[in-house]
XYZ file of N, CA and C in Angstrom:
786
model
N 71.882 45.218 198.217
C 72.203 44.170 197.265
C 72.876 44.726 196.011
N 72.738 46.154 195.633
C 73.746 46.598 194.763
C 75.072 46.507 195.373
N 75.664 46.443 193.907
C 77.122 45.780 193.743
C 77.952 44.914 193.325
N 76.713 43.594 193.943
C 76.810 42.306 193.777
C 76.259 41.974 192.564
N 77.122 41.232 191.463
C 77.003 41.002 190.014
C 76.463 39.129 190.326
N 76.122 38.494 191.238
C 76.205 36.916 191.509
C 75.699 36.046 190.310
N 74.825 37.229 189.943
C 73.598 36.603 188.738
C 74.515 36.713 187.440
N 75.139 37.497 187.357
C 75.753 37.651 185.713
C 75.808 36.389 185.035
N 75.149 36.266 184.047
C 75.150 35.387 183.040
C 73.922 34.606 183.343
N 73.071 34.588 184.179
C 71.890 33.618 184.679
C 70.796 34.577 183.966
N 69.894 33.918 184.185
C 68.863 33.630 183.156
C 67.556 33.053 184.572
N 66.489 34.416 184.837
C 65.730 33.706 186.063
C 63.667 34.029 185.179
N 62.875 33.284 186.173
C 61.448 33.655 185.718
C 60.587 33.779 186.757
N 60.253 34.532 187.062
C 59.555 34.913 188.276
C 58.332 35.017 188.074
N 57.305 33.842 188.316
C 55.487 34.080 188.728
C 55.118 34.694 189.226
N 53.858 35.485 189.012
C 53.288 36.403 190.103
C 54.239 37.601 190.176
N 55.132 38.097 189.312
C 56.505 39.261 189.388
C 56.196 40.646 189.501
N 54.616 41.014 189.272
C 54.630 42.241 188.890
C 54.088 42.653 189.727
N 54.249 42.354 191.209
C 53.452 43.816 192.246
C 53.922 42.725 193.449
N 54.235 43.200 194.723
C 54.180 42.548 196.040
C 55.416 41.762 195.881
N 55.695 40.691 196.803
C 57.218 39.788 196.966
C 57.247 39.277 195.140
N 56.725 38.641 194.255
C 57.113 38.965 193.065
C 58.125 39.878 192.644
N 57.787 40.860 192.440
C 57.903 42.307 191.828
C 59.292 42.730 192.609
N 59.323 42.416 193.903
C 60.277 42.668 194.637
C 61.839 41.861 194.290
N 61.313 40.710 194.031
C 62.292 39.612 193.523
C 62.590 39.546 192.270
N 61.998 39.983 191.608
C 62.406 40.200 190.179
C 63.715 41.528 190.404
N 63.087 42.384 190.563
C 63.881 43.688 190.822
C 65.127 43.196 191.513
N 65.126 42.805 192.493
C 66.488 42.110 193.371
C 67.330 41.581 192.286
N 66.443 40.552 191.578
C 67.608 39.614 190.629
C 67.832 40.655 189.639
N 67.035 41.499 188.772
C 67.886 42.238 187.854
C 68.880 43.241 188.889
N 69.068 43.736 189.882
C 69.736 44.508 190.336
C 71.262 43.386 190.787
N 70.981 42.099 190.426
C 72.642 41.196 191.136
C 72.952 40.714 189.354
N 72.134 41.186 188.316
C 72.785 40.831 186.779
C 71.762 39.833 186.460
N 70.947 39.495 186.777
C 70.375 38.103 186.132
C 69.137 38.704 184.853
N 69.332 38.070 183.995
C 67.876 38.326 182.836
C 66.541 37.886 183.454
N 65.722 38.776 183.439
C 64.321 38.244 184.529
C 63.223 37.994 183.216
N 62.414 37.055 183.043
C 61.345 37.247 182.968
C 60.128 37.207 183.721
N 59.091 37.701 183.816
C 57.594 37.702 184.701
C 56.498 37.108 184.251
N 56.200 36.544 184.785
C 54.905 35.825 184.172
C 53.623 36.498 185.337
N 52.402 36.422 185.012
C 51.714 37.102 185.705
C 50.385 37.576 184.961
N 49.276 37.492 185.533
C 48.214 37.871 185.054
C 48.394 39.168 184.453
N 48.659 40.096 184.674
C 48.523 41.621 184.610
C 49.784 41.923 184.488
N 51.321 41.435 183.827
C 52.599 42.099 183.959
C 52.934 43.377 183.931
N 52.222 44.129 183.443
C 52.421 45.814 183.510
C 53.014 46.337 184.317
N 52.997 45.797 185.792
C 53.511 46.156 186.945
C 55.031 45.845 187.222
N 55.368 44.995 185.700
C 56.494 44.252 185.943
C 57.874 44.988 186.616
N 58.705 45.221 187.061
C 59.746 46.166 187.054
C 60.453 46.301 186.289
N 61.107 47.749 185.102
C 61.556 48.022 184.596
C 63.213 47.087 183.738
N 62.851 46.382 182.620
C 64.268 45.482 182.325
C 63.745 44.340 183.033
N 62.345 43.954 183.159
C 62.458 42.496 182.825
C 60.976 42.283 181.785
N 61.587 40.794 181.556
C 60.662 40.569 180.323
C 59.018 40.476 180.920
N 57.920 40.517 180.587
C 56.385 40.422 181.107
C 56.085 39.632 180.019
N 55.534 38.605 180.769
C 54.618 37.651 179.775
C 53.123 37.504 180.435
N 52.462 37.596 180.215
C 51.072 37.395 180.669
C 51.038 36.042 180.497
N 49.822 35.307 181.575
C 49.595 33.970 181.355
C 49.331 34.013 182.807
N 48.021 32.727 182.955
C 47.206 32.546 184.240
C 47.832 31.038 184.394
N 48.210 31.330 185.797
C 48.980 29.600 186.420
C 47.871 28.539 186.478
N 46.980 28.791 186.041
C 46.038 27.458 186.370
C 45.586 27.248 185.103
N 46.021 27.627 183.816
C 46.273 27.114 182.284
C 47.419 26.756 181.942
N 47.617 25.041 181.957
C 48.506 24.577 181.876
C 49.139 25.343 180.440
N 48.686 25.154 179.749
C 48.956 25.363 178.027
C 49.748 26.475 177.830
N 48.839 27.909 178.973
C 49.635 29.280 178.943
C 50.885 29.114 179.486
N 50.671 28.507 180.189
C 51.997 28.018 181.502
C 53.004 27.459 180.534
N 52.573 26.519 179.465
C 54.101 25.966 179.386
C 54.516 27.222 177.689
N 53.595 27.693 177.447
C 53.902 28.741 176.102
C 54.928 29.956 176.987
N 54.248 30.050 178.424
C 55.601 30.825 178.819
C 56.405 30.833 179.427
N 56.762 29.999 179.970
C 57.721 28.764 180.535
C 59.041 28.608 178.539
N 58.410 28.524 177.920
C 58.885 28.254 176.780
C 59.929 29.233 175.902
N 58.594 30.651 175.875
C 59.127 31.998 175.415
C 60.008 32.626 176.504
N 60.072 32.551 177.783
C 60.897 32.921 178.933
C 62.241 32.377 178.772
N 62.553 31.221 178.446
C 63.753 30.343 177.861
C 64.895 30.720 176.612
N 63.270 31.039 175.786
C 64.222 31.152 174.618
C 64.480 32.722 174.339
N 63.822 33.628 175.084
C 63.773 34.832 174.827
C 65.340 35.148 176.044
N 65.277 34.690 177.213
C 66.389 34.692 178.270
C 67.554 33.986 177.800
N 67.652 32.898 176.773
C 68.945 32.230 176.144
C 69.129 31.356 177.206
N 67.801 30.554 177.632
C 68.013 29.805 179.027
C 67.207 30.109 180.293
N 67.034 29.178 181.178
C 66.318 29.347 182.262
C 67.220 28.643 182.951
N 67.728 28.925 184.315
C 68.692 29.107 185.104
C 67.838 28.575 186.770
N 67.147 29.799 186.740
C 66.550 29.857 188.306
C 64.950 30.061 187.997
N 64.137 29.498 188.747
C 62.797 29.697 188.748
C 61.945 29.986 190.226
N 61.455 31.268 190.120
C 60.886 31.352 191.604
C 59.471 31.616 190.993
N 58.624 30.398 191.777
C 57.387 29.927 191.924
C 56.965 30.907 192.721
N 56.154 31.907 192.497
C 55.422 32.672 193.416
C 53.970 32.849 193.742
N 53.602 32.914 192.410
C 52.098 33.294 192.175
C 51.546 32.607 193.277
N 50.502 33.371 193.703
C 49.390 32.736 194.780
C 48.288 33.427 195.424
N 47.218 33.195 196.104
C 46.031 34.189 196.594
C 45.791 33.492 197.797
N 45.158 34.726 198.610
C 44.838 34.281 199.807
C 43.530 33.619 200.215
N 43.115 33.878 201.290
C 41.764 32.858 201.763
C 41.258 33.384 203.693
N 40.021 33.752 203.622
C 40.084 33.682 204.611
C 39.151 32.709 205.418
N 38.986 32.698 206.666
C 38.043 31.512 206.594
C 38.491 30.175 207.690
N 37.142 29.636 208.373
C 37.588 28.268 209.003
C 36.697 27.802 208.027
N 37.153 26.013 208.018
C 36.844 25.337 207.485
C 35.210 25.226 206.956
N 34.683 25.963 207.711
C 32.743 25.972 207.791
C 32.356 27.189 206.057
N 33.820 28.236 205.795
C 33.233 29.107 205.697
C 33.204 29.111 203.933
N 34.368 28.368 203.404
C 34.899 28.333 202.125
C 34.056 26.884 201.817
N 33.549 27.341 200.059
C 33.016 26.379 199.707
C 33.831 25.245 199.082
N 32.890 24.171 198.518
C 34.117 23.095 197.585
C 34.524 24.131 196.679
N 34.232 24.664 196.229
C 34.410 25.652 194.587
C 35.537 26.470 195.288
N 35.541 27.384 196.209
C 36.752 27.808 196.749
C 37.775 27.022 197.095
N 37.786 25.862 197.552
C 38.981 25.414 198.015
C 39.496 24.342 196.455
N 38.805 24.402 195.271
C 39.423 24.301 194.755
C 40.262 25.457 193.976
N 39.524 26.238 193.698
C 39.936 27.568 193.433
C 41.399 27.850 193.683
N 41.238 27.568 195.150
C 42.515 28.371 196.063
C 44.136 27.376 195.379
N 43.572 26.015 196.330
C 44.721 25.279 195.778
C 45.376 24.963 194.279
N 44.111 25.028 193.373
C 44.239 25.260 191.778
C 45.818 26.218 191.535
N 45.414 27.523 192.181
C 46.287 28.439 192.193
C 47.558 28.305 192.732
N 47.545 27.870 194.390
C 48.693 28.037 194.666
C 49.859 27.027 195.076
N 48.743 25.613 194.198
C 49.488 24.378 194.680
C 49.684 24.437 193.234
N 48.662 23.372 192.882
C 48.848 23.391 190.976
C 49.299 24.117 189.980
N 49.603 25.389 190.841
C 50.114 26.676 189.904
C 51.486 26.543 189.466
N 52.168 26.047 190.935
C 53.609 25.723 191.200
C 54.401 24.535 190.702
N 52.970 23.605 190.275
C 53.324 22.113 189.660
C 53.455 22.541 188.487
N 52.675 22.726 187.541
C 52.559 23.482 186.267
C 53.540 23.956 186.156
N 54.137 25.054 186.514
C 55.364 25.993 186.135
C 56.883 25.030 186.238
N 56.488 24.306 187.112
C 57.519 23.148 187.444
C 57.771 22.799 185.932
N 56.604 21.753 186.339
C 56.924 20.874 185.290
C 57.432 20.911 183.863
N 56.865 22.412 183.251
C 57.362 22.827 182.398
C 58.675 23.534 182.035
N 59.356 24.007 183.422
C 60.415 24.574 183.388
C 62.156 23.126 183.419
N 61.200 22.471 184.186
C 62.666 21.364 184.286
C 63.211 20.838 182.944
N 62.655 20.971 182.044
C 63.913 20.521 180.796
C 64.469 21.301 180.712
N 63.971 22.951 180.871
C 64.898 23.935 180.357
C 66.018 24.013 181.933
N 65.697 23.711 182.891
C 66.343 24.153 183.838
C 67.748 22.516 184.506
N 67.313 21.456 183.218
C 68.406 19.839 183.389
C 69.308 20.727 182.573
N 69.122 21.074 181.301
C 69.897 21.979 180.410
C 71.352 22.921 180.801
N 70.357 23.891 181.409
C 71.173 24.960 182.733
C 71.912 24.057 183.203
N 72.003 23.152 184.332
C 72.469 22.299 185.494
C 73.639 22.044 184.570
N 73.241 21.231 183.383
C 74.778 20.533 182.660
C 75.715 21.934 182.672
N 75.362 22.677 182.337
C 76.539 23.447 181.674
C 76.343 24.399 183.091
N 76.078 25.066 183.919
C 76.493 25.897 184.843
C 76.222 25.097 186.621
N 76.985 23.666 186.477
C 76.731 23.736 187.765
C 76.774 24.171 189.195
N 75.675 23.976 190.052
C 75.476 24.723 191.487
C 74.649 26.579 191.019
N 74.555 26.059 189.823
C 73.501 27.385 189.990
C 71.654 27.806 189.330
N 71.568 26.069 189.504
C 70.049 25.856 188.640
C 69.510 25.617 190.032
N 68.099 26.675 190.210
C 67.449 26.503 191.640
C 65.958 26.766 191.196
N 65.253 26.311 192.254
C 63.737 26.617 191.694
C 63.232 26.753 193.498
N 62.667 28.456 193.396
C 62.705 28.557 195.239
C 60.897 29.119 195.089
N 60.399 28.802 196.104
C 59.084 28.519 195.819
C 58.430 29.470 197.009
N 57.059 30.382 196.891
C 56.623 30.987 198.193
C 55.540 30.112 199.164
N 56.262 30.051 200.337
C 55.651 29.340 201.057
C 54.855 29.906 202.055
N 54.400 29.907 203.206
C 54.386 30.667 204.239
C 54.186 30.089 205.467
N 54.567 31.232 206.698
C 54.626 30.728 208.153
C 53.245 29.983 208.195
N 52.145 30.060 207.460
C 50.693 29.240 207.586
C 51.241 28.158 207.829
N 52.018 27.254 207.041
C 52.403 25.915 206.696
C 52.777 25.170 208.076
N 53.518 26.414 208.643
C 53.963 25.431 209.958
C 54.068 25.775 211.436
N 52.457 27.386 211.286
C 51.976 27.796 213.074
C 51.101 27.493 212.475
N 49.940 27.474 213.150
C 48.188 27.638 213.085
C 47.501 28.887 213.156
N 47.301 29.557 212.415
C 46.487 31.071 212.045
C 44.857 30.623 212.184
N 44.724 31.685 212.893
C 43.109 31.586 212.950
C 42.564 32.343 211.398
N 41.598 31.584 211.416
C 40.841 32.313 210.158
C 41.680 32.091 209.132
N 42.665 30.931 208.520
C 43.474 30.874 207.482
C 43.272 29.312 207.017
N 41.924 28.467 207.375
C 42.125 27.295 206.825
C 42.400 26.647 205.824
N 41.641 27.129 204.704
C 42.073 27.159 203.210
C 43.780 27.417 202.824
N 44.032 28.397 203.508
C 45.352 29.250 202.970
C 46.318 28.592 203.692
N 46.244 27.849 205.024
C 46.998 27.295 205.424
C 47.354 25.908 204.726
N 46.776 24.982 204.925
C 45.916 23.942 203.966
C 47.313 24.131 202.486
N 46.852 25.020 201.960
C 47.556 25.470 200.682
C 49.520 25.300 200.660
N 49.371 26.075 201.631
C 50.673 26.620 201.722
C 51.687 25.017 202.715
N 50.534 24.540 203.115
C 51.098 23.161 204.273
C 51.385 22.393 202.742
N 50.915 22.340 202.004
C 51.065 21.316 200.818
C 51.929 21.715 200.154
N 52.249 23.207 200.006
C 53.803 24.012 199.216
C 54.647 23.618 199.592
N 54.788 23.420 201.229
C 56.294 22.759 202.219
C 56.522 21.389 201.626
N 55.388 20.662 201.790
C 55.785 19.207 201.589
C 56.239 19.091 199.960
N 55.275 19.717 198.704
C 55.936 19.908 197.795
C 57.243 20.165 197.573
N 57.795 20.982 198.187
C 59.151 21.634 198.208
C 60.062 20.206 198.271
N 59.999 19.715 199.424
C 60.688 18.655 199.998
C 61.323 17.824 199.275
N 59.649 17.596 198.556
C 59.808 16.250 197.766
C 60.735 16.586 196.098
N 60.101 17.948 195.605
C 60.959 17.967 194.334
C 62.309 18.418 194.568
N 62.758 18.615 195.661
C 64.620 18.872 196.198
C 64.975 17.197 196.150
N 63.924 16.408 196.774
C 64.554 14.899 196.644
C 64.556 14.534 195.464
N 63.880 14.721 194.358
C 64.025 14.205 193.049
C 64.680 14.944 192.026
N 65.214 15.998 192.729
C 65.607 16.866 191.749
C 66.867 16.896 191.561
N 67.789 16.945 193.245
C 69.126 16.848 193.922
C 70.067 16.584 192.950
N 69.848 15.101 192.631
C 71.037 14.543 191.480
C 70.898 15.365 190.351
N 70.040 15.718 189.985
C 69.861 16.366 188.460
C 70.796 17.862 188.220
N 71.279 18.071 189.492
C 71.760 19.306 189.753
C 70.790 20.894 189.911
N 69.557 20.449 190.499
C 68.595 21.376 190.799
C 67.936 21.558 192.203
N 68.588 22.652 192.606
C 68.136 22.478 194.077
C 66.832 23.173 193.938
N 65.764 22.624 195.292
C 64.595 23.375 195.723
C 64.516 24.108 197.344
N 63.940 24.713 196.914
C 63.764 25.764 198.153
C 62.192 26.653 198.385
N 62.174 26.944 199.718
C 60.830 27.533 199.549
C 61.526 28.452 200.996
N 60.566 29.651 200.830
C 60.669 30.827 201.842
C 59.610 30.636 202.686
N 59.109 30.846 203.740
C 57.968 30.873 204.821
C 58.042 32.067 205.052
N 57.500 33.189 204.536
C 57.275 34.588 205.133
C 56.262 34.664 206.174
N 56.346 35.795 207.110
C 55.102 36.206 208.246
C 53.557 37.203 207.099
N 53.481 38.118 207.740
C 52.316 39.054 207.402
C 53.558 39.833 206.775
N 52.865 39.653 205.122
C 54.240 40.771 204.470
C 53.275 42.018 203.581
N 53.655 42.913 203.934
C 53.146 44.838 203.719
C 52.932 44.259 202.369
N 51.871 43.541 201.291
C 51.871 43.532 200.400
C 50.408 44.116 199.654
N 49.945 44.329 198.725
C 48.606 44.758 197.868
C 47.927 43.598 198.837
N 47.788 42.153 198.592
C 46.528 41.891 199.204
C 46.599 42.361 200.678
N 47.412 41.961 201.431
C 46.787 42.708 202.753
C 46.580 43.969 202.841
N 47.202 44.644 202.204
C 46.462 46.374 201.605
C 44.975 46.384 201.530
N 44.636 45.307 200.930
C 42.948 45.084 200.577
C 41.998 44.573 201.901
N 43.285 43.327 202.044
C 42.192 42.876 203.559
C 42.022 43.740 204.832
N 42.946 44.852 204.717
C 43.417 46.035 206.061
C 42.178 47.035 205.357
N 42.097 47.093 204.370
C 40.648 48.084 203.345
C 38.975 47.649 203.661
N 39.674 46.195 204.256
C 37.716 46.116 204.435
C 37.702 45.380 205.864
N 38.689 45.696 206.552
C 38.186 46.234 207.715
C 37.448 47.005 208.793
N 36.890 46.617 210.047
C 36.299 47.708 210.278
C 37.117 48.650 211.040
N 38.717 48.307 211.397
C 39.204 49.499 211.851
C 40.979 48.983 211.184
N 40.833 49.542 210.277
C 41.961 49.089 209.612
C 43.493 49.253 210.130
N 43.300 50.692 211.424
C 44.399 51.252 211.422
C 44.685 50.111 212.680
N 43.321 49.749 213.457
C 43.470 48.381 214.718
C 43.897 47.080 213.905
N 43.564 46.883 212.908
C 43.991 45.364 212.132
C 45.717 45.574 212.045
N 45.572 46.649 211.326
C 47.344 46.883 211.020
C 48.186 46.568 212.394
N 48.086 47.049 213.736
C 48.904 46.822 214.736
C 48.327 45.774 214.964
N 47.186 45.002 215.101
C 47.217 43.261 215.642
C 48.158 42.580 214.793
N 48.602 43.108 213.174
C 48.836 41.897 212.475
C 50.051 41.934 212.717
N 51.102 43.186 212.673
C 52.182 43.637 213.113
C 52.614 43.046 214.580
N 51.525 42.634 215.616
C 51.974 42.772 216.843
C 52.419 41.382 216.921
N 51.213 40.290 216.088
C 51.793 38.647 216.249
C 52.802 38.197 215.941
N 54.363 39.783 215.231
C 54.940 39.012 214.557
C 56.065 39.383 215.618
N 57.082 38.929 216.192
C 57.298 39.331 217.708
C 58.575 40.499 217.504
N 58.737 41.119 216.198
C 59.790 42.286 215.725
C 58.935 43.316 215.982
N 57.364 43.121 216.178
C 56.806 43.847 215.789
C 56.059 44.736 214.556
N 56.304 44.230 213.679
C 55.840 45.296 212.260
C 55.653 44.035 211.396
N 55.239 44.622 210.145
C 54.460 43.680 209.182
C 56.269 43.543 208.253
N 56.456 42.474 207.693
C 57.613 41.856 207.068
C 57.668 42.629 205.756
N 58.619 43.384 204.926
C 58.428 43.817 203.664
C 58.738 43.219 202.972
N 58.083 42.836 201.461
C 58.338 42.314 200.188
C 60.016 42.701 199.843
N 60.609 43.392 200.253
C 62.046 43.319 199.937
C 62.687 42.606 200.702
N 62.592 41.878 202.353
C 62.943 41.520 203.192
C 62.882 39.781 202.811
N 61.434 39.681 202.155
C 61.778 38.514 201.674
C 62.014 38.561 200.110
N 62.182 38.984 199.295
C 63.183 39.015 198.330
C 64.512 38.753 198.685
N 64.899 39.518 199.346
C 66.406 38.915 200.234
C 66.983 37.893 200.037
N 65.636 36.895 200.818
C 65.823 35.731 200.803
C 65.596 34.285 200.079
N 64.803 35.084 199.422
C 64.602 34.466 197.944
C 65.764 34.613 196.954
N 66.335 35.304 196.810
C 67.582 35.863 196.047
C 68.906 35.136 196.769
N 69.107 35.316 198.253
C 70.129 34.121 198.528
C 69.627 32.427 198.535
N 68.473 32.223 198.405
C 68.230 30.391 198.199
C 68.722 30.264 196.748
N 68.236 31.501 195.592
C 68.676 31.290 194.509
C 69.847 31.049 193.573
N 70.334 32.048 194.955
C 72.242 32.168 194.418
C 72.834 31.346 194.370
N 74.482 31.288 193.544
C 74.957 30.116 193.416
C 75.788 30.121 195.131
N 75.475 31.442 195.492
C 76.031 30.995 197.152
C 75.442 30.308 197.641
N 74.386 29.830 197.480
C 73.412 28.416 198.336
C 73.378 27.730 197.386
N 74.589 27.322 197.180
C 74.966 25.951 196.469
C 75.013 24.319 196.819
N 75.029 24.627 198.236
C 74.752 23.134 199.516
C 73.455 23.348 199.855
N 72.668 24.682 199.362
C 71.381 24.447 200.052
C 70.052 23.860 199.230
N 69.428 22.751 199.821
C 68.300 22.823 199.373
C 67.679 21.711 200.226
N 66.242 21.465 199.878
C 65.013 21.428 200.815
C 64.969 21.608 201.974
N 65.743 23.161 201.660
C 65.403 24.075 203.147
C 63.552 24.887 203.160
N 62.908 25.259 203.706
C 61.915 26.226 203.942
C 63.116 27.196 205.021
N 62.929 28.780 204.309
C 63.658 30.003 205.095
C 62.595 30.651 205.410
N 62.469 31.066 207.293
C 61.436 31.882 207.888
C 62.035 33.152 207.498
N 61.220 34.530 206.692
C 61.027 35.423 207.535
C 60.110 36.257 207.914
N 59.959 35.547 209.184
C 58.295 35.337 209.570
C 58.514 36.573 210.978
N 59.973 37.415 211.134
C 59.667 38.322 212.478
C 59.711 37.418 213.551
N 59.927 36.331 213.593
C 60.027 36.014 214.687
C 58.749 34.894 215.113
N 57.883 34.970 214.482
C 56.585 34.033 214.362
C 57.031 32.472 214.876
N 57.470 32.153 214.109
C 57.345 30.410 214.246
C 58.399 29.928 215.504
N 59.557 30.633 215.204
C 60.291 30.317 216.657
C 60.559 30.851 217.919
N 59.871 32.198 218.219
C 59.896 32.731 219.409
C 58.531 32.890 220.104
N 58.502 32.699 221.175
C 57.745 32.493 222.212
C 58.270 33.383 223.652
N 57.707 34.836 223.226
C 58.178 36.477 223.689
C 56.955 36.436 224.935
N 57.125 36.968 226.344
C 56.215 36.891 227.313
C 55.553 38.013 227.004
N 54.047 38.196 227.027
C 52.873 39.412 227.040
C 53.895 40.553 227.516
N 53.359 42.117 226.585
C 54.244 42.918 226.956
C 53.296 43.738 228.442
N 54.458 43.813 229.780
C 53.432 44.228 230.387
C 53.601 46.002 230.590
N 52.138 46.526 230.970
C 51.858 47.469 230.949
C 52.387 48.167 231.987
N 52.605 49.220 231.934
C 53.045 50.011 233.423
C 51.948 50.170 234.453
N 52.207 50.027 235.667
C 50.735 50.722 236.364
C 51.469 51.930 236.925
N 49.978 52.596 236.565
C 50.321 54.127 236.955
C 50.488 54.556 238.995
């Protein structure tokens, strides 16, 4: 992606920016010219040349103070990628009410919040740079296979898709497209953690790798990628798309690999 200047003059804010597909996407957009800021519990991690603002997505108040300072400190907000989010594991028996509000607090309401506060600054953008005000959101393959042990998280992420949908329909005329990514199992810190309290971590790593039919776990730069082209003004016709890159997950249906007999 060096080379490509696409971003010059844009102005982007990335949730959740400082470690994993965040962190990855921030870095992408400062590497195509764009001014990044991060929002994020812990920004420290932020990548080098973009702005870190601390602030927890499930305080509206923090949310719109940096939603605010991200604007005026960037000379504008341009593009917004909704990221922040946590996982869940669990069938329905296993997560309490208190967790499943927890969860969705975070990774539904997190995304409304940041919304909501970003669209004046981002009608603004639209007038004066049109086809390049986007707001691309993390979704995942949960939303639209069935994962065992992901009820909560699926649940979550099924409500990110339909979200998506709906603010591309209300948004369209305003000159703001929406978008959301569906990644597979991506090499990030939390599954670092959930592969950590395993009981055979190095066996978890190839099951999780194996469901995805490329074989290997998806990297946080792989979907940066694609977060970075929904954002661009090259996906200027695009929006309320969801982009897989899920390895192959949601649309291939690969026969058992068979074994040799000796």
């Amino acid at each position: 992606m060096t080379g490509t200047q696409d971003f010059d003059g844009l102005s982007a804010l990335v949730t959740g920016g400082a470690s994993g597909i965040g962190a990855a996407v921030a870095a992408a957009l400062l590497a195509r010219g764009a001014r990044v800021a991060v929002l994020d519990l812990d920004p420290k991690g932020a990548p080098e040349g973009a702005l870190g603002i601390e602030a927890d997505v499930t305080d509206d108040e923090a949310v719109r103070n940096a939603v605010d300072r991200a604007a005026v400190e960037l000379g504008g907000l341009h593009t917004l990628v909704s990221n922040a989010g946590t996982g869940s594991i669990g069938t329905v028996e296993d997560n309490t009410d208190a967790e499943w509000a927890r969860v969705l607090d975070i990774n539904v309401l997190g995304m409304v919040r940041t919304a909501r506060h970003a669209l004046p600054h981002l009608r603004r953008a639209a007038a004066e740079r049109p086809g390049a005000v986007s707001i691309t959101q993390t979704c995942s393959i949960a939303a639209t296979a069935g994962l065992p042990q992901r009820a909560l998280y699926s649940a979550s992420k099924g409500a990110v898709l339909s979200l998506t949908l709906a603010m591309a329909a209300d948004h369209v005329r305003e000159g703001i497209r929406v978008n959301c990514v569906n990644p597979g199992t991506v090499d990030t810190p939390w599954i670092g953690r959930l592969l950590g309290q395993a009981e055979d971590p190095v066996a978890e790593r190839a099951a999780l790798g194996a469901r995805q039919p490329l074989g290997r776990l998806v990297s946080a730069e792989e979907v940066a990628a694609a977060v970075v082209y929904l954002a661009s003004p090259a996906s200027a016709s695009v929006t309320g798309t969801a982009l897989a890159v899920d390895g192959g997950m949601q649309g291939l249906r690969l026969r058992p690999v068979e074994v040799p007999r000796g």
